[in-house]
Amino acid sequence: MLLSTISIALWTTCLWAASSASPASTPTTSAATPAFTYNANSFLLHGAPYIIIGGQMDPQRVPPEYWPDRLAKVRAMGLNTIFSYVYWNLMEPQLGTWAGGSGSGSNDIARFMMLAQEAGLHVVLRPGPYICGEREWGGFPAWLSQVTDLKTVRSHDPSFLEKATSYLTRLAADLKDTQVTKGGPLLMVQVENEYGSYGKDHVYTSALRDVLRANYDIPLYTNDGGVDWTLAGGSVPGVLAVVDGDPRGGFNARRLYIKDASMLGPLLDGEYYTLAPDFWGTTQPHNVPNTQQTAAFARDLEYVLRANNSISLYMVHGGTNFGWGNGALWRNNNVSAPFTTSYDYGAPIDESGRTTTLYTQLRKTILGLLPEKERAAVPTPPPNVPHMALPAVTLTPYASLFDTTPTNSSSIASPLTMEALGQAYGLILYEHIYNGTSPLQGVLLPGDRPRDRVLVYVNSRRVGVIDSTYERPATVTVTLKAGDRLQLLVENLGRVDYYSQEATTANMLLDPYKGVRGEVTVGGTTLHGWTSKSHPLEVPPTSEPLKNTTVGNLGPTFYRGTFSVDTPPSTETAYLDTFLSVPAGTKGAVWVNGFHLGRYWVVGPQQSLYLPGTILKVGVNQTNEVVVLELEPENVVAKKIPFTVVGLADRVWANHPDPDAPLRL
Ligand SMILES: *[C@@H]1O[C@H](CO)[C@@H](O)[C@H](O)[C@H]1NC(C)=O
Ligand SMILES: *[C@@H]1O[C@H](CO)[C@@H](O)[C@H](O)[C@H]1NC(C)=O
Ligand SMILES: *[C@@H]1O[C@H](CO)[C@@H](O)[C@H](O)[C@H]1NC(C)=O
Ligand SMILES: *[C@@H]1O[C@H](CO)[C@@H](O)[C@H](O)[C@H]1NC(C)=O
Ligand SMILES: *[C@@H]1O[C@H](CO)[C@@H](O)[C@H](O)[C@H]1NC(C)=O
Ligand SMILES: *[C@@H]1O[C@H](CO)[C@@H](O)[C@H](O)[C@H]1NC(C)=O
């Protein structure tokens, strides 16, 4: 439908046909009135009918200092419930290491929930273990790929189930007290995520159901596309079956295909799409709703709410894939389509937390549908404060990636993947000194396929780019003579979080490997003897003196600059929010005060990175440091303009040609 850029069967719409839901058993056995439950047609909160008017916002995509602001805006839109995914890879960055809980910033999910309650909202939790969500590997931690005996994710594979159970149980320990049964805001928990569009391993989903039941005393639900096969694969006995996408088709499919009374209950559209995520690419526009789409959203809201059914807007506020957090879609033509750092989504509340025209219009629709008493309780939206403009900050080169100390350096006969080297994200450099007696010339193949974007250098001079986002990546021919240094710098553009099951024979969730997998060959000759250097770059390198001051001969280069910002007009740091742009840049990453804002790429549509004021040091005498890693500094040199970053008060989305685009012959 609206997601014309993504062709996925589960978003297909079906025709409406009326039929009534069958009675369902209530999932709670308590004799007293349960805090939250449901009957055949209604959710019941403390015994009274409750229509969920929800919206999705994931706390881990929003600076925690801004959670109260965003939640206040969600409530002021007329919504009463927040739906949230939790990203396993951020909660358990290493096997057995828990990065959540009290005081953990954006991983403090319990705090997010209590703030939601203070804002007058309830919460629906979507903990995964797999969440899709346009996130790195659908939220899976990269270390899962290295667990001995783990063969299949999203299945009852004992090794996978053990790790998933441990994660869900640990998360529940943080969140148990937020349940509505304990006076908190948490109403329901989702089992897996759109599982039916992936598989039909009911042993697996039943096991997850049982883990959640052992940890929570509130209802569970599944969420699947509104077609027969997704509902068949994804629904779980004893768990409320919820649909997503177009509500007419979805509700009808629920009526047609779910016959097990233990899965029946009120109708909820668990993901109503407003609007869609952005992909990198010269022909990929930024998604922003037009007037027809906005009118359609309003009609669908009326359709759902007038019938006393429930809905959740996906997303009400998208936020940002900070750092290396984005995932990728595996397209039918075997192309990896990475999502942008921005997860603006064209949503009612934009990436920077400002309300949009869509917000105003849907708020009007929702308020018009609320009973008078509830309408009167909806607060006035807080005003949008302006973004800051930041004058150009001149950047100076300070380190070459080639000379930066890696987190792991290994001498290996054949390349090992990023994961085998204990690295999850970022860049990895493979170096080979050619020692053949006669020169070698031919086409370079970086293992079985590019994973994902391979910059190829001979003696530190870039000779080509092999880019997996193209259906036919460039062919790179290299010539090596004895003593030449061949370097492959490989960027993980984001592991696949979703692929169309029908169109691809390979299960791409089982192939998350980055770096080089397999042998590197030149003209069919295998090269042995490599040094791998891991650069996860969670934080940029500290000063490492430039060995060769001729920028452009250095390979990927770190630049830095400093700036100060004046005290904002109030204590609200949102006045310092800006959109950081690298006007002369081709591709790279940006850090401010050590915080990784994400990736930039000239191809667009994203041309600037959201810089939240929360990470800035305020005051004219305070120094803020910006670091830019430019992967192609030779392009900067060729442009003969200063290398700067600029903060934009008004964001611009645009697409530009890719200087590394493969030649069309
Ligand atoms: C929706 O609920 C209200 C309040 O309980 C009721 O008056 C109305 O008839 C219901 N509408 C439908 C279509 O069921
Ligand atoms: C994609 O790859 C699969 C094998 O993994 C192959 O069967 C299929 O033909 C490929 N599709 C295209 C369009 O290249
Ligand atoms: C570094 O790489 C080696 C392989 O050469 C691997 O065995 C080791 O676990 C890695 N170190 C870390 C800290 O991950
Ligand atoms: C060339 O390098 C390979 C792999 O490191 C090594 O096995 C071989 O002995 C080297 N040959 C010479 C002539 O140095
Ligand atoms: C710097 O790089 C250039 C080009 O690769 C090279 O000609 C020059 O010798 C290098 N200078 C030093 C000091 O290494
Ligand atoms: C900034 O530093 C200068 C020089 O030390 C000082 O005169 C001035 O008062 C300081 N300004 C603020 C706002 O602290």
Short mmCIF file of C-alpha atoms in Angstrom, two decimals, residues 86-102 104 107 109 163 166-175:
data_model
loop_
_atom_site.label_atom_id
_atom_site.label_comp_id
_atom_site.label_asym_id
_atom_site.label_seq_id
_atom_site.Cartn_x
_atom_site.Cartn_y
_atom_site.Cartn_z
CA VAL A 86 13.36 -3.46 22.91
CA TYR A 87 16.63 -4.18 21.05
CA TRP A 88 18.36 -7.23 22.44
CA ASN A 89 21.74 -6.30 20.87
CA LEU A 90 21.90 -3.11 22.92
CA MET A 91 20.69 -4.79 26.13
CA GLU A 92 23.19 -7.66 25.95
CA PRO A 93 26.13 -6.36 23.87
CA GLN A 94 28.29 -9.32 24.88
CA LEU A 95 26.99 -12.73 25.82
CA GLY A 96 26.04 -12.57 29.50
CA THR A 97 26.70 -8.82 29.86
CA TRP A 98 23.56 -6.85 30.76
CA ALA A 99 23.59 -3.20 29.70
CA GLY A 100 20.03 -2.41 30.80
CA GLY A 101 18.44 -1.57 34.11
CA SER A 102 18.37 1.44 36.37
CA SER A 104 21.49 2.72 31.91
CA ASN A 107 18.46 1.09 27.90
CA ILE A 109 13.22 0.67 29.78
CA LYS A 163 19.92 -17.51 24.76
CA SER A 166 17.89 -15.89 29.17
CA TYR A 167 17.43 -12.48 27.51
CA LEU A 168 13.65 -12.39 27.95
CA THR A 169 13.94 -13.47 31.58
CA ARG A 170 16.61 -10.89 32.35
CA LEU A 171 14.58 -8.13 30.69
CA ALA A 172 11.49 -9.19 32.63
CA ALA A 173 13.43 -8.83 35.88
CA ASP A 174 13.85 -5.14 34.99
CA LEU A 175 10.23 -4.68 33.94
#
